[in-house]
Structures are given as C-alpha cells and as structure tokens.
Short mmCIF file of C-alpha atoms in Angstrom, two decimals:
data_model
loop_
_atom_site.label_atom_id
_atom_site.label_comp_id
_atom_site.label_asym_id
_atom_site.label_seq_id
_atom_site.Cartn_x
_atom_site.Cartn_y
_atom_site.Cartn_z
CA UNK A 233 2.46 -12.98 34.86
CA UNK A 234 6.01 -14.31 34.71
CA UNK A 235 9.22 -12.30 34.76
CA UNK A 236 9.28 -11.91 30.98
CA UNK A 237 6.26 -9.66 31.28
CA UNK A 238 8.48 -6.85 32.54
CA UNK A 239 10.87 -6.86 29.59
CA UNK A 240 10.61 -4.18 26.86
CA UNK A 241 7.78 -4.83 24.41
CA UNK A 242 8.53 -7.23 21.58
CA UNK A 243 5.43 -6.51 19.49
CA UNK A 244 4.85 -10.20 19.02
CA UNK A 245 1.36 -11.33 18.13
CA UNK A 246 -0.98 -10.04 20.83
CA UNK A 247 1.89 -10.49 23.22
CA UNK A 248 3.06 -7.27 24.80
CA UNK A 249 6.05 -7.62 27.10
CA UNK A 250 6.80 -11.23 26.32
CA UNK A 251 5.06 -14.39 25.33
CA UNK A 252 1.55 -15.39 26.32
CA UNK A 253 0.31 -18.52 27.94
CA UNK A 254 -1.63 -20.54 25.42
CA UNK A 255 -5.25 -21.05 26.19
CA UNK A 256 -6.08 -24.51 24.99
CA UNK A 257 -9.63 -25.69 25.15
CA UNK A 258 -10.46 -27.81 28.21
CA UNK A 259 -11.17 -31.50 27.59
CA UNK A 260 -14.55 -31.97 26.00
CA UNK A 261 -14.82 -28.34 24.96
CA UNK A 262 -14.80 -29.18 21.26
CA UNK A 263 -17.72 -31.50 21.74
CA UNK A 264 -19.51 -28.92 23.85
CA UNK A 265 -19.14 -26.33 21.12
CA UNK A 266 -20.83 -28.68 18.71
CA UNK A 267 -23.58 -29.51 21.18
CA UNK A 268 -25.24 -26.11 21.05
CA UNK A 269 -23.61 -24.33 24.00
CA UNK A 270 -23.49 -21.09 22.03
CA UNK A 271 -20.85 -18.93 20.36
CA UNK A 272 -18.63 -18.61 23.44
CA UNK A 273 -18.03 -22.35 23.41
CA UNK A 274 -16.85 -22.05 19.80
CA UNK A 275 -14.41 -19.25 20.62
CA UNK A 276 -13.03 -21.18 23.60
CA UNK A 277 -12.53 -24.19 21.35
CA UNK A 278 -10.57 -22.31 18.67
CA UNK A 279 -8.48 -20.36 21.17
CA UNK A 280 -4.82 -21.33 21.16
CA UNK A 281 -1.62 -21.37 19.15
CA UNK A 282 -3.28 -21.83 15.76
CA UNK A 283 -5.55 -18.82 16.15
CA UNK A 284 -2.67 -16.73 17.45
CA UNK A 285 -0.75 -17.61 14.30
CA UNK A 286 -3.79 -16.69 12.23
CA UNK A 287 -3.96 -13.27 13.91
CA UNK A 288 -0.29 -12.73 13.14
CA UNK A 289 -0.80 -13.57 9.47
CA UNK A 290 -3.86 -11.33 9.30
CA UNK A 291 -1.81 -8.49 10.80
CA UNK A 292 0.86 -8.89 8.11
CA UNK A 293 -1.94 -9.05 5.55
CA UNK A 294 -3.36 -5.77 6.85
CA UNK A 295 -0.03 -4.01 6.31
CA UNK A 296 0.22 -5.49 2.82
CA UNK A 297 -3.34 -4.36 2.11
CA UNK A 298 -2.52 -0.82 3.16
CA UNK A 299 0.69 -0.70 1.12
CA UNK A 300 -1.06 -2.14 -1.94
CA UNK A 301 -3.90 0.34 -1.60
CA UNK A 302 -1.46 3.24 -1.36
CA UNK A 303 0.25 2.07 -4.55
CA UNK A 304 -3.07 1.67 -6.37
CA UNK A 305 -4.25 5.11 -5.26
CA UNK A 306 -1.31 6.67 -7.05
CA UNK A 307 -3.06 5.77 -10.30
CA UNK A 308 -6.77 5.45 -9.42
CA UNK A 309 -8.51 8.06 -7.21
CA UNK A 310 -10.39 6.66 -4.23
CA UNK A 311 -14.00 6.43 -5.54
CA UNK A 312 -15.90 8.36 -2.87
CA UNK A 313 -17.23 11.87 -2.29
CA UNK A 314 -16.00 14.32 -4.90
CA UNK A 315 -14.23 11.47 -6.71
CA UNK A 316 -17.28 9.20 -6.99
CA UNK A 317 -17.93 7.51 -10.31
CA UNK A 318 -20.76 5.30 -11.63
CA UNK A 319 -18.05 2.88 -12.79
CA UNK A 320 -17.79 1.62 -9.21
CA UNK A 321 -21.35 0.41 -8.84
CA UNK A 322 -24.78 1.77 -8.13
CA UNK A 323 -24.84 4.76 -5.76
CA UNK A 324 -26.07 4.21 -2.21
CA UNK A 325 -27.43 6.91 0.12
CA UNK A 326 -24.48 8.33 2.05
CA UNK A 327 -25.85 8.14 5.58
CA UNK A 328 -27.07 4.51 5.74
CA UNK A 329 -24.12 3.33 3.65
CA UNK A 330 -21.63 4.91 6.04
CA UNK A 331 -23.39 3.57 9.14
CA UNK A 332 -23.63 0.01 7.79
CA UNK A 333 -20.04 -0.15 6.54
CA UNK A 334 -18.61 1.00 9.89
CA UNK A 335 -20.91 -1.07 12.10
CA UNK A 336 -18.87 -4.33 12.07
CA UNK A 337 -15.93 -2.54 13.73
CA UNK A 338 -18.30 -1.77 16.59
CA UNK A 339 -20.32 -4.98 16.86
CA UNK A 340 -17.63 -7.61 16.17
CA UNK A 341 -15.29 -6.52 19.02
CA UNK A 342 -18.23 -6.23 21.42
CA UNK A 343 -19.35 -9.77 20.55
CA UNK A 344 -15.81 -11.11 20.95
CA UNK A 345 -15.36 -9.31 24.27
CA UNK A 346 -18.35 -11.21 25.64
CA UNK A 347 -16.45 -14.47 25.10
CA UNK A 348 -12.81 -13.45 25.53
CA UNK A 349 -10.70 -14.78 28.38
CA UNK A 350 -8.82 -11.48 28.81
CA UNK A 351 -11.70 -9.04 28.34
CA UNK A 352 -12.28 -8.68 32.08
CA UNK A 353 -8.84 -7.22 32.79
CA UNK A 354 -8.69 -3.44 33.09
CA UNK A 355 -5.99 -2.74 30.49
CA UNK A 356 -7.87 -4.86 27.96
CA UNK A 357 -11.17 -3.24 28.87
CA UNK A 358 -9.80 0.28 28.39
CA UNK A 359 -8.05 -0.51 25.12
CA UNK A 360 -11.07 -2.31 23.71
CA UNK A 361 -13.19 0.56 24.96
CA UNK A 362 -11.06 3.06 23.03
CA UNK A 363 -11.45 1.09 19.81
CA UNK A 364 -15.20 0.66 20.32
CA UNK A 365 -15.68 4.33 21.25
CA UNK A 366 -14.13 5.43 17.95
CA UNK A 367 -16.50 3.25 15.96
CA UNK A 368 -19.46 4.12 18.13
CA UNK A 369 -18.95 7.66 16.89
CA UNK A 370 -18.19 6.64 13.30
CA UNK A 371 -21.13 4.24 12.94
CA UNK A 372 -23.88 5.78 15.06
CA UNK A 373 -23.12 9.50 15.35
CA UNK A 374 -21.07 10.67 12.38
CA UNK A 375 -23.52 9.47 9.68
CA UNK A 376 -26.31 11.62 11.11
CA UNK A 377 -24.05 14.68 11.04
CA UNK A 378 -23.42 14.35 7.29
CA UNK A 379 -25.06 17.18 5.36
CA UNK A 380 -26.48 15.77 2.16
CA UNK A 381 -23.39 13.68 1.50
CA UNK A 382 -22.77 12.47 -2.00
CA UNK A 383 -23.91 8.88 -2.69
CA UNK A 384 -21.43 6.11 -2.01
CA UNK A 385 -20.65 3.71 -4.89
CA UNK A 386 -21.53 0.12 -3.99
CA UNK A 387 -17.97 -1.10 -4.60
CA UNK A 388 -16.56 1.47 -2.16
CA UNK A 389 -19.19 0.51 0.41
CA UNK A 390 -18.41 -3.19 0.04
CA UNK A 391 -14.65 -2.68 0.44
CA UNK A 392 -15.17 -0.61 3.58
CA UNK A 393 -17.59 -3.17 5.02
CA UNK A 394 -15.16 -6.06 4.47
CA UNK A 395 -12.30 -4.07 5.96
CA UNK A 396 -14.31 -3.34 9.11
CA UNK A 397 -15.20 -7.02 9.54
CA UNK A 398 -11.54 -7.98 9.03
CA UNK A 399 -10.09 -5.39 11.39
CA UNK A 400 -12.91 -5.72 13.91
CA UNK A 401 -12.04 -9.40 14.34
CA UNK A 402 -8.29 -8.72 14.37
CA UNK A 403 -8.32 -6.03 17.05
CA UNK A 404 -11.25 -7.44 19.00
CA UNK A 405 -9.91 -10.97 19.26
CA UNK A 406 -6.37 -9.83 20.05
CA UNK A 407 -7.41 -7.61 22.94
CA UNK A 408 -10.26 -9.72 24.28
CA UNK A 409 -8.45 -13.06 24.40
CA UNK A 410 -4.67 -12.90 23.94
CA UNK A 411 -3.08 -9.61 25.00
CA UNK A 412 -1.73 -9.76 28.55
CA UNK A 413 -0.29 -6.82 30.46
CA UNK A 414 1.67 -6.48 33.70
CA UNK A 415 -0.22 -5.25 36.73
CA UNK A 416 1.19 -1.72 36.45
CA UNK A 417 0.54 -1.30 32.74
CA UNK A 418 -1.96 1.54 33.20
CA UNK A 419 0.85 3.58 34.80
CA UNK A 420 3.46 2.62 32.21
CA UNK A 421 4.82 5.50 30.07
CA UNK A 422 3.94 3.57 26.89
CA UNK A 423 0.31 3.30 27.89
CA UNK A 424 0.06 6.89 29.10
CA UNK A 425 1.74 8.38 26.02
CA UNK A 426 -0.28 6.14 23.73
CA UNK A 427 -3.56 6.97 25.44
CA UNK A 428 -2.85 10.70 25.17
CA UNK A 429 -1.99 10.28 21.48
CA UNK A 430 -5.20 8.33 20.91
CA UNK A 431 -7.29 10.96 22.71
CA UNK A 432 -5.68 13.97 21.00
CA UNK A 433 -5.90 12.27 17.60
CA UNK A 434 -9.58 11.49 18.00
CA UNK A 435 -10.28 15.09 19.09
CA UNK A 436 -8.44 16.46 16.03
CA UNK A 437 -10.30 14.05 13.75
CA UNK A 438 -13.73 15.01 15.12
CA UNK A 439 -12.96 18.74 15.13
CA UNK A 440 -11.63 18.62 11.56
CA UNK A 441 -14.76 16.80 10.39
CA UNK A 442 -16.81 19.53 12.08
CA UNK A 443 -14.93 22.21 10.12
CA UNK A 444 -15.50 20.37 6.84
CA UNK A 445 -19.23 19.96 7.51
CA UNK A 446 -19.65 23.66 8.18
CA UNK A 447 -17.70 25.08 5.25
CA UNK A 448 -20.93 25.93 3.42
CA UNK A 449 -23.83 27.85 4.84
CA UNK A 450 -27.36 26.47 4.29
CA UNK A 451 -28.27 26.80 0.63
CA UNK A 452 -24.68 27.23 -0.58
CA UNK A 453 -23.11 24.87 -3.10
CA UNK A 454 -19.58 24.27 -4.36
CA UNK A 455 -16.32 23.75 -2.52
CA UNK A 456 -14.40 26.05 -0.20
CA UNK A 457 -10.93 26.08 1.32
CA UNK A 458 -11.09 24.61 4.84
CA UNK A 459 -9.64 26.92 7.48
CA UNK A 460 -9.12 26.75 11.21
CA UNK A 461 -7.78 24.06 13.52
CA UNK A 462 -5.20 21.75 12.01
CA UNK A 463 -6.29 22.82 8.52
CA UNK A 464 -4.05 25.85 9.00
CA UNK A 465 -1.11 23.44 8.80
CA UNK A 466 -2.15 20.50 6.61
CA UNK A 467 -4.69 19.73 3.90
CA UNK A 468 -5.59 16.38 5.45
CA UNK A 469 -6.25 17.53 9.01
CA UNK A 470 -8.94 14.91 9.60
CA UNK A 471 -6.62 12.21 8.24
CA UNK A 472 -3.74 13.44 10.42
CA UNK A 473 -5.97 13.17 13.49
CA UNK A 474 -7.02 9.61 12.69
CA UNK A 475 -3.45 8.49 11.98
CA UNK A 476 -2.27 10.01 15.27
CA UNK A 477 -5.17 8.31 17.02
CA UNK A 478 -4.28 4.82 15.81
CA UNK A 479 -0.54 5.17 16.36
CA UNK A 480 -1.34 6.24 19.91
CA UNK A 481 -3.61 3.22 20.21
CA UNK A 482 -0.80 0.97 18.92
CA UNK A 483 1.64 2.37 21.48
CA UNK A 484 -0.86 1.81 24.29
CA UNK A 485 -1.60 -1.76 23.10
CA UNK A 486 1.93 -2.85 22.11
CA UNK A 487 0.57 -5.66 19.92
CA UNK A 488 1.44 -6.46 16.34
CA UNK A 489 -2.26 -6.28 15.42
CA UNK A 490 -2.63 -2.69 16.60
CA UNK A 491 0.63 -1.67 14.91
CA UNK A 492 -0.54 -3.25 11.65
CA UNK A 493 -3.77 -1.23 11.84
CA UNK A 494 -1.84 2.00 12.43
CA UNK A 495 0.46 1.33 9.47
CA UNK A 496 -2.46 0.43 7.22
CA UNK A 497 -4.21 3.65 8.25
CA UNK A 498 -1.07 5.64 7.45
CA UNK A 499 -0.73 4.09 4.00
CA UNK A 500 -4.36 4.61 2.99
CA UNK A 501 -5.10 7.97 4.58
CA UNK A 502 -1.71 9.34 3.58
CA UNK A 503 -2.58 8.59 -0.05
CA UNK A 504 -5.99 10.19 0.33
CA UNK A 505 -4.47 13.30 1.93
CA UNK A 506 -2.09 13.68 -1.00
CA UNK A 507 -5.02 13.28 -3.40
CA UNK A 508 -6.97 15.99 -1.56
CA UNK A 509 -3.97 18.34 -1.43
CA UNK A 510 -3.38 18.09 -5.16
CA UNK A 511 -7.10 18.68 -5.83
CA UNK A 512 -7.11 21.82 -3.66
CA UNK A 513 -4.04 23.20 -5.44
CA UNK A 514 -5.68 22.68 -8.83
CA UNK A 515 -9.09 23.96 -7.73
CA UNK A 516 -8.08 27.14 -5.87
CA UNK A 517 -5.49 29.61 -7.10
CA UNK A 518 -5.32 31.19 -3.63
CA UNK A 519 -4.82 27.91 -1.78
CA UNK A 520 -2.16 28.45 0.95
CA UNK A 521 1.16 27.45 -0.57
CA UNK A 522 2.81 26.80 2.80
CA UNK A 523 0.15 24.28 3.85
CA UNK A 524 1.57 20.76 4.03
CA UNK A 525 -0.16 17.57 2.95
CA UNK A 526 -0.44 15.51 6.15
CA UNK A 527 2.24 16.14 8.79
CA UNK A 528 2.56 19.75 10.03
CA UNK A 529 5.79 21.46 8.91
CA UNK A 530 7.14 18.20 7.48
CA UNK A 531 5.04 16.66 4.66
#
C-alpha cells in the first residue's frame, strides 16, 4: 500500500483511501478463460480499469434508481403486503417468493469472493461477511418466520430479484476484488463507528420485524398499532434499522458502491415508511400523534 492509502477517504470507486492498483489479466489469461478453466479465469480476465468504471456507473445508477423509485412511490403505493394488487401480476406464496428474491444477494457475493483477488484480506472478509450475514438472515431465516404472509405479486417479486442480482454483483465485486485498505483499517475510527452502526441497525431491524410478527395472537385477524422498541419513536422502525445498518456499512467500507447502496436504501425505505405512517394515521384514530415517520424526534 503506497502513501496515498493513509489520506482521508475519497469515496472513489472501490478505492478507499486513495487509488487502487489495477489488476490486469496476466498474459494468456484471456485465452485461458476461453479454454474452460472455469469462472475464476473469466473474472481474472475482466478485472481491471474497464470493470472498475462499470462498477462506478452501476453505483450512480443505483442512486438514480432509488431516487426514481422514491418519486414514483409518491403516486403509486409499493405493491406488497397490505398494498398488494392483482394489477401487478399473479400472486406468489409469500415465503418462497421472499426467499428466492433475496437469495442472489447471498449467493452472488459468495461466488465472487471465491474468485476475487482481495477477498483473502481481513478487512474485505469482514465487510463481505457483514453483507452476506444480512442476506443469510433475509433469505434463509426471515421467510420461515413469516406468519401467513400475504401473497407477493409477480411484478414485485421480479423487481426485488433483479435488484438483488444487481446489488449483489456491485457490492460483492467491489469488496472481493477492488477495495484495498491500509493495514490498520480494522482499528480506524471510520471502520469501528461504521461496524457499530451496522450491528446496531441490524439488531433494530430484526427486533422490529419480531414486534410486527407478534402483533396478533394466534387466530386473530386485522391490523394493530405496533408498540415497543423503536416503534415508540417512529412508524418505520424496521426501515430505520435497515437504513442505519447500510449507512454504517458504507462508513466501514468507504467505497462509492456501498454509499450508493445506503442512499438507495434511504430513498426507497424512506418512501415506504412515509406510506406506512400515513396509513396508520388514517386507520387508527388513537395512533400516537408524536410518533415520527422514520428518524426519531426529527422526521
């Protein structure tokens, strides 16, 4: 790592604390990739300046996607759960649909880590591990905790699936092959603060989902006001936790790809939280008037 690695983070593409050394394919690698050496030969062949530029463009695209979705959601409710509609395609069973749509964000980074040049370094391992751990829970644990969830429209399922493929590649490739960190990064205040934010956010998200699942006793129907935990402060407690989680992740990573994901999450989940808050106010006359939408005491 050269001296530039110790400068303040620039948030350049997959390049915390300065620029990265390009990893060009060794001579003959392109031919080897075409000669049946397996997927790792392909990823070594495409590694370099062009793919780094592609990751940068995809990161900008992710922010634009989030902003566009937030604008659209001002006029069209997100078609899932209580807002589901047959207009958005045939309904799919909630549990398998959720597991399948989230699975690419688990499997794609794991596959890329097997071939990435930077995946063996401890900062990269821990950061990739944090991303994978979130989706391990979302894809393989959370679906089985759902209590008779409402069917998912096919269009909603497809959008979520494509997003997870997109972001799984973006985060997985960035951290497994391009992001480089100085030797003391695990002791750096940015990493420590970001890791704590990621951990606290994930705990809030999981706990809030637990509260929502247990609002109704067995045999009960209808909706209830969520209470306890962060729901005492905001209507979108689960969304607040996930947003905090990914902004913590972005701080710990210091890459433009992780920041783009955090911003996209803020745009989309912020819109959903506002949608939920308005629904609660209209549904329940006794809904707490001092409860904010997403950020405690602020918004």
